[in-house]
Amino acid sequence: MWPLSRPLCGSDLWPYRGIEPVQGLAPMGHEYVGIVEEVGSAVSTIRPGQFVIGSFFASDNTCEICQAGYQSSCIHRELMGSIGTQAELARVPLADGTLVATPDLPPADLIPGFLAASDVLGTGWFGAVAAEVGPGKTVAVVGDGAVGLLAMLAARHLGAERIIAMSRHASRQKLALEFGATDLVEERGDEGVARIKALTSGLGAHSVIEAVGTQESMMQAIRSTRPGGHVGYVGVAHDVELPGEELFFSHVHLHGGPAPVRRFLPQLVDLIWNREINPGKVFDLTLPLDDVAEGYRAMDERRAIKALLWP
Ligand SMILES: [Zn+2]
């Protein structure tokens, strides 16, 4: 497959900052869209010339785990990051199960949206579904990176009544409001929790989406959730330890993990194709592949929400 364009991911900032060790040279990139160049002999539904989107895990989409909607734990899963999709060409394993084709070649302005679907939109969507977002509910989102922002878009689409964005960056707050946030909370930690409680009659939110992955953000999410409520956690956890006793008495449901983006891709592709959602707005920096290092710098220094490499 020829990746036409590829985004840089916030999760790549963990190895970029040295928090995740990297041994020698490593391929980068796990988000991708592209035009199929060639298919293997066992591939039956994907054809050369199609515009396709896949997620960060290749999956067969047929095993019991996939059928239950957890393609990112497929028994045959392969991590696309180990293949590296920030490249001119990439071999996508299990193409029939992994890739979703658009009805036709998309117009250029829709391509950033499909790229978002490959990971950040699919992940935010799973966060919202895992947090049981639905009509009439109050949703809080911890994290204002691309995933958090797109979780707000998902919450809006899933019918949430109120969406509280926990964000302190002006450019991100603006996008949060565009994506459907109704309230902004700038405080973090215990102060952030107190603000959420104050906005919800002292009860906490019904649904909280955790899109950071630190001890502070995870506890902020759990403590912002009302008894009986749900946390959907999709920030990749780094040294998070949960206190058993507090969890026991909280009556909060926890569900999350690496998002089974493939579960949502057909629906997301439809919504983007029909211009019902515009998740491509999260890309606020476009660079050629040769300038990939500047893309990481800009995201690390929070000068960019998400960078796009094109072509
Ligand atoms: Zn499977």
Coordinates of C-alpha atoms and ligand atoms in Angstrom, one line a residue:
M1 CA 0.0 0.0 0.0
W2 CA 1.2 3.5 -0.8
P3 CA 0.6 5.8 2.2
L4 CA -0.5 9.0 0.6
S5 CA -0.3 10.8 3.9
R6 CA 0.4 10.0 7.5
P7 CA -0.2 11.8 10.8
L8 CA 2.1 12.1 13.8
C9 CA 0.6 10.7 17.0
G10 CA 0.7 12.0 20.5
S11 CA 1.6 8.5 21.8
D12 CA 4.9 8.7 19.7
L13 CA 5.8 11.6 22.1
W14 CA 6.5 9.0 24.9
P15 CA 9.5 7.6 23.1
Y16 CA 10.3 11.0 21.6
R17 CA 10.7 12.4 25.2
G18 CA 12.7 9.3 26.3
I19 CA 10.0 8.1 28.7
E20 CA 9.7 5.0 26.6
P21 CA 13.2 3.5 25.8
V22 CA 14.0 3.0 22.1
Q23 CA 16.8 0.5 21.1
G24 CA 18.7 1.8 18.1
L25 CA 16.8 2.6 14.9
A26 CA 13.1 2.0 15.0
P27 CA 10.3 2.4 12.4
M28 CA 7.8 5.1 13.3
G29 CA 4.1 5.6 12.5
H30 CA 1.0 3.5 13.0
E31 CA -1.7 5.7 11.4
Y32 CA -2.2 5.6 7.7
V33 CA -4.5 5.9 4.7
G34 CA -3.4 5.1 1.2
I35 CA -4.1 3.6 -2.2
V36 CA -3.6 -0.1 -2.6
E37 CA -0.7 -0.9 -4.9
E38 CA -0.7 -4.7 -4.8
V39 CA -2.5 -7.5 -2.8
G40 CA -1.3 -10.9 -1.8
S41 CA -2.8 -14.1 -3.2
A42 CA -5.0 -14.8 -0.1
V43 CA -6.7 -11.3 -0.2
S44 CA -10.2 -11.5 -1.5
T45 CA -12.1 -8.2 -0.8
I46 CA -9.4 -5.5 -1.0
R47 CA -8.3 -4.6 -4.6
P48 CA -5.5 -2.5 -6.1
G49 CA -6.5 1.1 -6.7
Q50 CA -8.8 1.3 -3.7
F51 CA -8.4 4.1 -1.1
V52 CA -8.2 2.4 2.3
I53 CA -8.0 3.1 6.0
G54 CA -6.7 0.8 8.7
S55 CA -5.9 1.1 12.3
F56 CA -2.8 0.6 14.5
F57 CA -3.4 -3.1 14.9
A58 CA -3.8 -5.4 11.9
S59 CA -6.6 -7.9 12.7
D60 CA -8.3 -10.8 10.9
N61 CA -11.8 -9.5 11.9
T62 CA -13.1 -13.1 12.1
C63 CA -11.8 -14.6 15.3
E64 CA -14.1 -14.7 18.4
I65 CA -12.4 -11.7 19.9
C66 CA -12.8 -9.6 16.7
Q67 CA -16.4 -10.7 16.4
A68 CA -17.0 -9.5 19.9
G69 CA -15.7 -6.1 18.8
Y70 CA -12.2 -6.2 20.3
Q71 CA -10.1 -6.3 17.1
S72 CA -7.1 -4.7 18.9
S73 CA -6.9 -7.9 20.9
C74 CA -7.3 -10.2 17.8
I75 CA -5.7 -13.5 18.3
H76 CA -3.7 -12.8 15.0
R77 CA -3.1 -9.1 15.7
E78 CA 0.0 -7.4 14.4
L79 CA 1.2 -4.0 15.6
M80 CA 1.4 -1.6 12.6
G81 CA 3.9 0.5 14.6
S82 CA 6.5 -2.3 14.2
I83 CA 6.0 -2.0 10.4
G84 CA 6.2 1.7 10.5
T85 CA 3.7 3.6 8.3
Q86 CA 5.7 6.9 8.0
A87 CA 7.1 5.4 4.9
E88 CA 6.5 5.6 1.1
L89 CA 5.2 2.0 1.1
A90 CA 3.9 -0.3 3.8
R91 CA 2.8 -4.0 3.8
V92 CA -0.5 -4.3 5.7
P93 CA -1.0 -7.8 7.1
L94 CA -4.5 -9.5 7.0
A95 CA -5.7 -6.9 4.5
D96 CA -9.3 -8.1 4.3
G97 CA -9.7 -7.9 8.0
T98 CA -7.7 -4.8 8.6
L99 CA -8.6 -2.4 5.9
V100 CA -11.8 -0.5 5.1
A101 CA -12.2 1.0 1.6
T102 CA -14.0 4.2 0.8
P103 CA -16.8 4.0 -1.8
D104 CA -14.6 5.8 -4.3
L105 CA -11.4 7.8 -4.3
P106 CA -12.1 10.6 -1.8
P107 CA -11.6 14.4 -2.6
A108 CA -8.4 15.8 -1.1
D109 CA -10.2 17.8 1.6
L110 CA -11.7 14.6 3.2
I111 CA -8.3 12.8 3.5
P112 CA -7.3 14.4 6.8
G113 CA -10.6 13.2 8.3
F114 CA -9.9 9.6 7.1
L115 CA -6.5 9.8 8.6
A116 CA -8.0 10.9 11.9
A117 CA -10.3 7.9 11.7
S118 CA -7.2 5.6 11.5
D119 CA -6.4 6.3 15.2
V120 CA -7.3 9.4 17.1
L121 CA -11.0 9.5 16.1
G122 CA -11.5 5.8 16.5
T123 CA -9.8 6.0 19.9
G124 CA -11.8 8.9 21.1
W125 CA -15.0 7.2 19.8
F126 CA -14.1 4.0 21.8
G127 CA -13.4 6.2 24.8
A128 CA -16.9 7.6 24.5
V129 CA -18.5 4.2 23.9
A130 CA -16.6 2.7 26.8
A131 CA -17.7 5.5 29.1
E132 CA -21.3 4.7 28.0
V133 CA -22.0 8.1 26.6
G134 CA -25.6 8.6 25.5
P135 CA -28.5 10.9 25.3
G136 CA -29.2 13.0 28.5
K137 CA -25.8 12.3 30.0
T138 CA -23.1 14.7 31.3
V139 CA -19.7 13.8 29.9
A140 CA -16.3 15.1 31.1
V141 CA -13.2 14.7 29.0
V142 CA -9.7 14.6 30.7
G143 CA -7.1 15.6 28.1
D144 CA -7.3 18.1 25.2
G145 CA -5.0 16.4 22.7
A146 CA -6.4 15.1 19.4
V147 CA -8.0 12.0 21.1
G148 CA -9.6 14.0 23.9
L149 CA -10.9 16.6 21.3
L150 CA -12.3 13.9 19.1
A151 CA -13.9 12.1 22.1
M152 CA -15.9 15.3 22.5
L153 CA -17.0 15.1 18.8
A154 CA -18.0 11.5 19.5
A155 CA -19.8 12.4 22.6
R156 CA -21.8 15.0 20.7
H157 CA -22.6 12.6 18.0
L158 CA -23.7 10.0 20.5
G159 CA -26.2 12.4 22.0
A160 CA -24.5 13.7 25.2
E161 CA -26.4 16.5 26.8
R162 CA -23.5 18.3 28.3
I163 CA -19.8 17.9 27.5
I164 CA -17.2 19.3 29.9
A165 CA -13.8 19.8 28.3
M166 CA -10.9 19.8 30.8
S167 CA -8.5 22.1 28.9
R168 CA -6.3 25.1 29.6
H169 CA -4.9 25.8 26.1
A170 CA -6.8 28.5 24.1
S171 CA -6.4 26.9 20.7
R172 CA -7.6 23.6 22.0
Q173 CA -10.5 25.1 23.9
K174 CA -11.7 26.7 20.6
L175 CA -11.7 23.4 18.9
A176 CA -13.3 21.7 21.9
L177 CA -16.2 24.1 21.6
E178 CA -16.4 23.5 17.8
F179 CA -16.5 19.8 18.4
G180 CA -19.4 20.1 20.9
A181 CA -18.1 21.0 24.3
T182 CA -20.6 22.9 26.4
D183 CA -18.3 23.8 29.4
L184 CA -14.6 24.4 29.9
V185 CA -12.7 23.5 33.1
E186 CA -9.1 24.8 33.3
E187 CA -8.3 23.3 36.8
R188 CA -6.5 20.0 37.1
G189 CA -6.2 17.3 39.8
D190 CA -8.3 17.8 42.9
E191 CA -9.3 21.3 41.9
G192 CA -10.5 20.0 38.5
V193 CA -12.5 17.3 40.3
A194 CA -14.1 19.9 42.6
R195 CA -15.1 22.0 39.5
I196 CA -16.7 18.9 37.8
K197 CA -18.6 18.2 41.0
A198 CA -19.7 21.8 41.3
L199 CA -21.1 21.6 37.7
T200 CA -23.0 18.4 38.4
S201 CA -24.9 19.1 41.6
G202 CA -22.1 17.5 43.6
L203 CA -22.5 14.1 42.0
G204 CA -19.9 13.9 39.3
A205 CA -20.3 13.2 35.6
H206 CA -22.1 10.2 34.2
S207 CA -19.3 9.4 31.8
V208 CA -15.7 10.5 31.9
I209 CA -13.2 9.9 29.1
E210 CA -9.6 9.7 30.1
A211 CA -7.3 10.6 27.2
V212 CA -3.9 11.2 28.8
G213 CA -2.6 8.1 30.6
T214 CA -0.9 9.5 33.7
Q215 CA -1.6 8.8 37.4
E216 CA -3.0 12.3 37.9
S217 CA -5.3 12.2 34.8
M218 CA -6.6 8.7 35.7
M219 CA -7.4 9.7 39.3
Q220 CA -8.9 12.9 38.0
A221 CA -11.2 10.8 35.7
I222 CA -12.2 8.3 38.4
R223 CA -12.9 11.0 41.0
S224 CA -14.9 13.1 38.5
T225 CA -17.3 10.2 37.9
R226 CA -20.5 9.7 39.9
P227 CA -21.2 6.4 41.7
G228 CA -22.6 4.1 39.0
G229 CA -20.9 6.1 36.3
H230 CA -18.4 5.0 33.7
V231 CA -14.8 5.9 32.9
G232 CA -13.6 5.1 29.4
Y233 CA -9.8 5.2 29.5
V234 CA -7.9 5.5 26.2
G235 CA -4.7 7.4 27.2
V236 CA -1.8 4.9 27.0
A237 CA -1.1 4.2 30.7
H238 CA 2.3 5.1 32.0
D239 CA 3.1 4.1 35.6
V240 CA -0.6 4.3 36.6
E241 CA -1.4 2.5 39.9
L242 CA -5.0 2.3 41.1
P243 CA -5.8 2.4 44.8
G244 CA -7.9 -0.7 45.5
E245 CA -9.9 0.6 48.4
E246 CA -10.8 3.9 46.8
L247 CA -11.8 2.0 43.7
F248 CA -13.9 -0.4 45.7
F249 CA -15.9 2.3 47.4
S250 CA -16.3 4.5 44.3
H251 CA -18.8 2.3 42.4
V252 CA -17.3 3.5 39.2
H253 CA -17.1 1.3 36.1
L254 CA -13.7 1.2 34.3
H255 CA -13.3 0.2 30.7
G256 CA -10.7 1.0 28.1
G257 CA -7.4 0.0 26.6
P258 CA -6.1 0.1 23.1
A259 CA -9.1 1.1 21.1
P260 CA -10.6 -1.5 18.7
V261 CA -10.7 1.1 16.0
R262 CA -11.6 -1.4 13.4
R263 CA -15.0 -1.9 15.1
F264 CA -15.9 1.7 14.4
L265 CA -14.2 2.2 11.0
P266 CA -17.1 1.3 8.7
Q267 CA -19.4 3.8 10.5
L268 CA -16.7 6.5 10.8
V269 CA -15.8 6.2 7.1
D270 CA -19.5 6.7 6.2
L271 CA -19.9 9.7 8.5
I272 CA -16.8 11.3 7.0
W273 CA -17.7 10.4 3.4
N274 CA -21.1 12.0 3.9
R275 CA -19.6 15.0 5.6
E276 CA -21.6 14.5 8.8
I277 CA -18.4 15.0 10.9
N278 CA -15.1 16.8 10.2
P279 CA -12.5 15.2 12.4
G280 CA -9.7 16.4 10.1
K281 CA -9.8 19.7 11.9
V282 CA -7.4 18.3 14.5
F283 CA -4.6 18.7 12.1
D284 CA -3.2 22.1 12.5
L285 CA 0.2 21.6 10.9
T286 CA 1.1 20.1 7.5
L287 CA 4.7 19.2 6.6
P288 CA 6.5 17.1 3.9
L289 CA 7.8 13.7 5.0
D290 CA 11.4 15.2 5.1
D291 CA 10.4 17.6 7.9
V292 CA 9.0 14.8 10.2
A293 CA 11.4 15.9 13.0
E294 CA 9.9 19.4 13.1
G295 CA 6.5 17.9 13.3
Y296 CA 7.4 16.0 16.5
R297 CA 9.1 19.1 17.9
A298 CA 6.0 21.2 17.3
M299 CA 3.7 18.6 19.0
D300 CA 6.1 18.1 21.9
E301 CA 6.2 21.9 22.5
R302 CA 2.4 22.1 22.1
R303 CA 2.8 24.4 19.2
A304 CA 0.7 21.9 17.2
I305 CA -2.2 19.7 18.2
K306 CA -1.4 17.2 15.5
A307 CA 0.9 17.3 12.5
L308 CA 0.2 15.8 9.1
L309 CA 2.9 14.6 6.7
W310 CA 1.8 15.2 3.1
P311 CA 2.8 13.8 0.7
Ligands
ZN1 ZN -9.4 -11.6 15.2

